Structure formats: C-alpha cells, structure tokens
Short mmCIF file of C-alpha atoms in Angstrom, two decimals:
data_model
loop_
_atom_site.label_atom_id
_atom_site.label_comp_id
_atom_site.label_asym_id
_atom_site.label_seq_id
_atom_site.Cartn_x
_atom_site.Cartn_y
_atom_site.Cartn_z
CA MET A 30 -76.45 1.67 -52.90
CA SER A 31 -74.46 -0.58 -50.60
CA ASP A 32 -73.71 -4.18 -51.53
CA ALA A 33 -75.46 -6.60 -49.15
CA PHE A 34 -72.85 -9.25 -50.04
CA LEU A 35 -69.78 -7.19 -49.20
CA ASN A 36 -68.82 -9.28 -46.15
CA ILE A 37 -69.95 -12.67 -47.47
CA LEU A 38 -67.08 -14.95 -48.45
CA SER A 39 -69.11 -17.14 -50.78
CA GLN A 40 -72.51 -16.66 -52.34
CA THR A 41 -73.03 -20.43 -52.12
CA ASN A 42 -73.31 -20.16 -48.32
CA PRO A 43 -76.82 -20.66 -46.95
CA SER A 44 -79.02 -17.61 -46.53
CA TYR A 45 -78.84 -16.09 -43.07
CA ARG A 46 -81.92 -13.89 -43.38
CA TRP A 47 -85.18 -13.77 -45.35
CA VAL A 48 -87.42 -10.75 -45.78
CA LEU A 49 -90.98 -10.62 -47.06
CA LEU A 50 -91.10 -8.77 -50.40
CA ALA A 51 -93.87 -6.21 -50.82
CA ALA A 52 -94.70 -3.94 -53.73
CA SER A 53 -93.08 -0.53 -53.36
CA ALA A 54 -91.63 2.29 -55.42
CA SER A 55 -88.56 2.19 -53.17
CA VAL A 56 -85.29 0.44 -53.89
CA ILE A 57 -84.68 -2.57 -51.63
CA PRO A 58 -81.36 -4.05 -50.47
CA ARG A 59 -80.39 -6.55 -53.19
CA PRO A 60 -81.12 -10.13 -52.07
CA ARG A 61 -79.05 -13.11 -53.23
CA SER A 62 -82.19 -14.74 -54.58
CA ILE A 63 -85.93 -14.97 -54.01
CA ILE A 64 -88.34 -17.74 -53.09
CA CYS A 65 -92.10 -18.06 -53.58
CA THR A 66 -93.85 -19.80 -50.66
CA VAL A 67 -97.48 -19.17 -51.70
CA ALA A 68 -98.40 -19.26 -55.40
CA GLY A 69 -98.65 -15.89 -57.12
CA ASN A 70 -96.91 -13.46 -59.46
CA ILE A 71 -94.14 -10.94 -58.93
CA THR A 72 -93.03 -7.97 -61.00
CA MET A 73 -89.58 -6.60 -60.26
CA GLU A 74 -86.80 -4.42 -61.63
CA ASP A 75 -83.06 -4.99 -61.86
CA ALA A 76 -80.31 -2.39 -61.45
CA PHE A 77 -80.81 -1.26 -65.08
CA ALA A 78 -84.58 -0.69 -64.59
CA THR A 79 -85.42 -3.74 -66.70
CA VAL A 80 -88.84 -5.03 -65.66
CA LEU A 81 -89.45 -8.76 -65.30
CA THR A 82 -92.72 -10.45 -64.36
CA LEU A 83 -92.70 -14.03 -63.12
CA THR A 84 -96.11 -15.58 -63.60
CA ALA A 85 -96.76 -18.53 -61.28
CA PRO A 86 -93.13 -19.43 -60.55
CA PRO A 87 -92.55 -22.76 -58.81
CA VAL A 88 -93.42 -22.74 -55.13
CA ASN A 89 -90.68 -23.48 -52.56
CA GLN A 90 -87.90 -23.35 -55.12
CA VAL A 91 -85.11 -20.78 -54.89
CA ILE A 92 -85.11 -18.44 -57.89
CA PRO A 93 -81.62 -17.00 -58.57
CA LEU A 94 -82.68 -13.41 -59.27
CA ALA A 95 -81.59 -10.33 -57.32
CA PRO A 96 -84.10 -7.52 -57.88
CA ILE A 97 -83.57 -4.03 -56.53
CA LYS A 98 -87.26 -3.10 -56.69
CA VAL A 99 -90.54 -5.06 -56.44
CA THR A 100 -93.38 -3.19 -58.15
CA ALA A 101 -96.23 -5.73 -57.88
CA VAL A 102 -96.73 -8.97 -56.00
CA THR A 103 -99.48 -11.50 -55.38
CA GLY A 104 -98.81 -14.60 -53.35
CA THR A 105 -95.91 -14.65 -50.88
CA PHE A 106 -92.29 -14.02 -51.88
CA TYR A 107 -89.19 -13.63 -49.72
CA GLY A 108 -85.82 -12.12 -50.50
CA LEU A 109 -83.01 -14.42 -49.31
CA TYR A 110 -79.94 -12.71 -47.87
#
C-alpha cells in the first residue's frame, strides 16, 4: 500500500483534500485524520486489523486516527488528506 503522506513535508500542514468515508470491505488510502460532521458512529480498522468503534464522537472536531478500512458508519465522516 502506498503512503499518502510520502510527498508531504509536515503532517501539521492543513489538509488539502477530504473524502467521504463509507463502509466497505476494501482498504482505503490512509488519511491523516478523520472528522465527523453529522453525529453518528464509525467502526474502522488499523493496519494491524485492530477494530475500533467510535460511538458518538464529537462533531466538527478533528480526530487524529488514520484507519485503513471503514467497516460500518452512521452519520457523516470524512477522511482528511
């Protein structure tokens, strides 16, 4: 899997792209972080297949997690790149 941050000088730079996260069995390009814009829950996996469910995370607050797979989602979540 390619590293989406390969050409980024600093991960503290603002995001240049945001992509709606949808439930899928497919691996996604790893975002820098995620944000919830409409209240809901998200279940995701990391690179070691560890599953994490966020139940009602804060809305409009950047969450510093970089999942490689989203397996379930309610509400609206975006991956920030």
